[in-house]
Amino acid sequence: ATQHLVEGRGRRVSMGSSAAAAVAADDEVLRRIEWWVGVSGPYDLQACMAELDANGIDPRIISAMAEGDVAGCSPLELVRAATAAGQSPPADRWPRMALYHGRADRTAPCHHSRALDEALREAGAREVRLTLYPGKSHTDPILEDPFSGADPLLRSLLALVRAGSLLPDTATPPTPGTRASAVGEPRLLPPMVPRPLVRLARWANPF
């Protein structure tokens, strides 16, 4: 799990991946950032416990992280509870939000981002954008893709910081100076490891 705060051209973007994406920012942080970005987040922690158990991982990890209060630490449940109680923040108190998730994620399936997207919209968030990557696993956006040099997540994040807009991740033509990868994704950087090793990593990846 990773969490970053990036500032570019006057725009502050907070990004968390995996478990860090599920960490709720306090009100002070939310007022200071323009975009909050969640990548592959397990936003429904109660569902996540069952999913971890099905994958042979001890679900008590989640309970321990939440100090026993799983529902009280679940972003999805917190948003839904605030909406039901009429306590959602006014629209101008929300940052803009972008959710990224791989459709082939087996650790925190993409229904987590779909559900949070729906709950945030119902709660009155001023802008929420959901991007689902076909064929991407839990770790593809932060490990295999960057190592291969073809990194659609990084392209969108750079666009977000530089211009305040989100590029479509699957249909954007390569920009000048980039090379197309074997699957048609433009490369921002040279591969860090030989391509066969990336394919092997994706084949062996249990997430």
Short mmCIF file of C-alpha atoms in Angstrom, two decimals:
data_model
loop_
_atom_site.label_atom_id
_atom_site.label_comp_id
_atom_site.label_asym_id
_atom_site.label_seq_id
_atom_site.Cartn_x
_atom_site.Cartn_y
_atom_site.Cartn_z
CA ALA A 1 0.00 0.00 0.00
CA THR A 2 1.33 3.43 -0.92
CA GLN A 3 0.16 6.98 -0.38
CA HIS A 4 1.46 10.14 -2.04
CA LEU A 5 0.73 13.85 -2.08
CA VAL A 6 1.78 15.46 -5.37
CA GLU A 7 1.72 19.14 -6.27
CA GLY A 8 2.11 20.48 -9.80
CA ARG A 9 1.11 23.77 -11.39
CA GLY A 10 -0.73 24.75 -8.24
CA ARG A 11 -2.73 21.51 -8.08
CA ARG A 12 -2.47 19.26 -5.04
CA VAL A 13 -3.30 15.61 -5.72
CA SER A 14 -3.50 12.98 -2.98
CA MET A 15 -3.17 9.38 -4.21
CA GLY A 16 -3.36 6.09 -2.36
CA SER A 17 -3.05 2.58 -3.77
CA SER A 18 -4.39 -0.68 -2.36
CA ALA A 19 -5.00 -0.38 1.40
CA ALA A 20 -3.77 3.22 1.43
CA ALA A 21 -6.58 4.12 -0.98
CA ALA A 22 -9.05 3.03 1.69
CA VAL A 23 -7.62 5.35 4.35
CA ALA A 24 -10.08 8.18 4.85
CA ALA A 25 -8.46 11.63 4.67
CA ASP A 26 -9.36 14.01 7.45
CA ASP A 27 -11.33 17.18 6.78
CA GLU A 28 -8.22 19.37 6.83
CA VAL A 29 -6.60 17.37 4.02
CA LEU A 30 -9.78 17.26 1.94
CA ARG A 31 -9.99 21.05 1.97
CA ARG A 32 -6.39 21.45 0.79
CA ILE A 33 -6.38 19.12 -2.22
CA GLU A 34 -7.97 19.47 -5.62
CA TRP A 35 -8.01 15.76 -6.50
CA TRP A 36 -8.17 12.61 -4.40
CA VAL A 37 -7.10 9.52 -6.36
CA GLY A 38 -7.74 5.93 -5.26
CA VAL A 39 -6.05 2.99 -7.01
CA SER A 40 -7.22 -0.61 -6.50
CA GLY A 41 -8.75 0.22 -3.14
CA PRO A 42 -10.63 -2.24 -0.90
CA TYR A 43 -13.28 0.32 0.01
CA ASP A 44 -15.78 -2.21 1.42
CA LEU A 45 -13.70 -3.74 4.20
CA GLN A 46 -16.35 -6.24 5.25
CA ALA A 47 -16.55 -7.65 1.73
CA CYS A 48 -12.76 -7.57 1.55
CA MET A 49 -12.50 -9.92 4.55
CA ALA A 50 -14.55 -12.55 2.75
CA GLU A 51 -12.52 -12.07 -0.45
CA LEU A 52 -9.22 -12.48 1.40
CA ASP A 53 -10.53 -15.62 3.11
CA ALA A 54 -11.52 -17.08 -0.27
CA ASN A 55 -7.95 -16.45 -1.49
CA GLY A 56 -6.40 -18.23 1.48
CA ILE A 57 -5.37 -15.05 3.33
CA ASP A 58 -6.28 -14.64 7.00
CA PRO A 59 -9.10 -12.02 7.05
CA ARG A 60 -8.22 -11.10 10.63
CA ILE A 61 -5.57 -8.83 9.09
CA ILE A 62 -8.35 -6.40 8.21
CA SER A 63 -9.90 -6.60 11.66
CA ALA A 64 -6.52 -5.95 13.29
CA MET A 65 -5.85 -2.94 11.05
CA ALA A 66 -9.30 -1.56 11.93
CA GLU A 67 -8.77 -2.30 15.65
CA GLY A 68 -11.92 -4.41 15.58
CA ASP A 69 -14.18 -1.73 14.09
CA VAL A 70 -14.30 -2.91 10.48
CA ALA A 71 -17.54 -1.14 9.53
CA GLY A 72 -16.38 2.07 11.20
CA CYS A 73 -13.19 2.09 9.12
CA SER A 74 -14.77 1.11 5.81
CA PRO A 75 -14.89 4.10 3.41
CA LEU A 76 -17.96 2.74 1.63
CA GLU A 77 -19.89 2.26 4.87
CA LEU A 78 -18.86 5.70 6.17
CA VAL A 79 -20.09 7.44 3.00
CA ARG A 80 -23.35 5.48 2.98
CA ALA A 81 -23.97 6.14 6.69
CA ALA A 82 -23.37 9.88 6.27
CA THR A 83 -25.76 9.99 3.32
CA ALA A 84 -28.46 8.08 5.19
CA ALA A 85 -28.12 10.44 8.15
CA GLY A 86 -28.17 13.55 5.95
CA GLN A 87 -24.67 14.45 7.12
CA SER A 88 -22.78 14.45 3.82
CA PRO A 89 -20.45 17.45 3.37
CA PRO A 90 -21.64 20.18 0.98
CA ALA A 91 -20.35 19.83 -2.59
CA ASP A 92 -17.76 22.57 -2.20
CA ARG A 93 -16.10 20.68 0.66
CA TRP A 94 -15.36 17.62 -1.48
CA PRO A 95 -12.23 17.38 -3.62
CA ARG A 96 -12.64 16.01 -7.11
CA MET A 97 -12.18 12.24 -7.05
CA ALA A 98 -10.76 9.70 -9.48
CA LEU A 99 -10.98 5.95 -8.97
CA TYR A 100 -8.76 3.51 -10.90
CA HIS A 101 -9.14 -0.25 -10.75
CA GLY A 102 -8.15 -3.33 -12.73
CA ARG A 103 -11.03 -5.48 -13.94
CA ALA A 104 -8.96 -8.63 -13.26
CA ASP A 105 -8.13 -7.67 -9.66
CA ARG A 106 -8.58 -10.76 -7.47
CA THR A 107 -7.46 -9.19 -4.17
CA ALA A 108 -9.86 -6.23 -4.12
CA PRO A 109 -12.19 -6.78 -7.10
CA CYS A 110 -13.31 -3.75 -9.07
CA HIS A 111 -16.79 -3.84 -7.52
CA HIS A 112 -15.18 -1.90 -4.64
CA SER A 113 -14.55 1.11 -6.90
CA ARG A 114 -17.91 0.76 -8.63
CA ALA A 115 -19.73 0.80 -5.29
CA LEU A 116 -17.74 3.77 -3.94
CA ASP A 117 -18.29 5.69 -7.17
CA GLU A 118 -22.05 5.19 -6.81
CA ALA A 119 -22.05 6.06 -3.10
CA LEU A 120 -20.01 9.25 -3.60
CA ARG A 121 -22.32 10.45 -6.36
CA GLU A 122 -25.35 9.78 -4.16
CA ALA A 123 -23.67 11.66 -1.32
CA GLY A 124 -23.28 14.75 -3.51
CA ALA A 125 -19.57 14.69 -4.35
CA ARG A 126 -18.95 17.43 -6.91
CA GLU A 127 -17.01 15.24 -9.37
CA VAL A 128 -16.18 11.52 -9.42
CA ARG A 129 -14.50 9.70 -12.32
CA LEU A 130 -14.18 5.93 -12.51
CA THR A 131 -11.69 4.18 -14.80
CA LEU A 132 -11.55 0.37 -15.03
CA TYR A 133 -8.57 -1.22 -16.77
CA PRO A 134 -9.41 -4.33 -18.83
CA GLY A 135 -7.24 -7.32 -17.92
CA LYS A 136 -5.34 -5.50 -15.15
CA SER A 137 -4.67 -7.19 -11.81
CA HIS A 138 -4.32 -5.67 -8.33
CA THR A 139 -0.63 -4.91 -8.90
CA ASP A 140 -0.50 -4.15 -12.65
CA PRO A 141 -1.01 -0.37 -12.23
CA ILE A 142 1.82 -0.03 -9.66
CA LEU A 143 4.25 -2.86 -10.53
CA GLU A 144 4.03 -4.73 -13.81
CA ASP A 145 2.95 -1.77 -15.96
CA PRO A 146 5.71 0.59 -14.75
CA PHE A 147 8.32 -2.16 -15.11
CA SER A 148 7.18 -2.81 -18.69
CA GLY A 149 7.41 0.87 -19.65
CA ALA A 150 3.74 0.98 -20.67
CA ASP A 151 2.00 2.79 -17.84
CA PRO A 152 -1.57 4.03 -18.47
CA LEU A 153 -2.05 4.98 -14.82
CA LEU A 154 1.01 7.24 -14.83
CA ARG A 155 -0.17 8.89 -18.05
CA SER A 156 -3.49 9.78 -16.43
CA LEU A 157 -1.88 11.00 -13.22
CA LEU A 158 0.55 13.22 -15.13
CA ALA A 159 -2.34 14.66 -17.12
CA LEU A 160 -4.21 15.26 -13.89
CA VAL A 161 -1.36 17.16 -12.23
CA ARG A 162 -0.33 19.08 -15.33
CA ALA A 163 -3.68 20.03 -16.77
CA GLY A 164 -6.32 19.17 -14.20
CA SER A 165 -8.05 16.77 -16.60
CA LEU A 166 -8.10 13.02 -16.98
CA LEU A 167 -7.02 11.31 -20.17
CA PRO A 168 -9.04 8.27 -21.23
CA ASP A 169 -6.81 5.35 -20.33
CA THR A 170 -7.68 2.85 -23.02
CA ALA A 171 -8.33 4.86 -26.19
CA THR A 172 -5.74 7.64 -26.16
CA PRO A 173 -3.35 7.61 -29.16
CA PRO A 174 0.39 7.69 -28.37
CA THR A 175 1.80 11.18 -27.90
CA PRO A 176 4.85 12.32 -29.90
CA GLY A 177 8.05 10.78 -28.59
CA THR A 178 6.42 7.67 -27.11
CA ARG A 179 6.59 4.11 -28.39
CA ALA A 180 3.66 1.72 -28.52
CA SER A 181 3.98 -1.45 -26.48
CA ALA A 182 3.02 -4.93 -27.61
CA VAL A 183 -0.52 -4.39 -26.36
CA GLY A 184 -0.94 -0.96 -27.91
CA GLU A 185 -0.17 1.14 -24.83
CA PRO A 186 2.24 4.06 -25.30
CA ARG A 187 5.49 3.85 -23.38
CA LEU A 188 6.60 6.75 -21.22
CA LEU A 189 9.93 5.19 -20.24
CA PRO A 190 12.14 2.31 -21.42
CA PRO A 191 11.30 -1.06 -19.82
CA MET A 192 13.12 -1.62 -16.53
CA VAL A 193 13.28 -5.40 -16.99
CA PRO A 194 13.14 -7.70 -20.05
CA ARG A 195 9.62 -8.16 -21.37
CA PRO A 196 9.61 -11.97 -20.76
CA LEU A 197 10.12 -11.32 -17.03
CA VAL A 198 7.10 -9.02 -16.96
CA ARG A 199 5.00 -11.70 -18.68
CA LEU A 200 6.25 -14.28 -16.18
CA ALA A 201 5.39 -11.97 -13.28
CA ARG A 202 1.86 -11.46 -14.60
CA TRP A 203 1.44 -15.22 -15.06
CA ALA A 204 2.62 -15.99 -11.51
CA ASN A 205 0.85 -13.05 -9.84
CA PRO A 206 -1.78 -14.32 -7.35
CA PHE A 207 -3.35 -10.89 -6.91
#
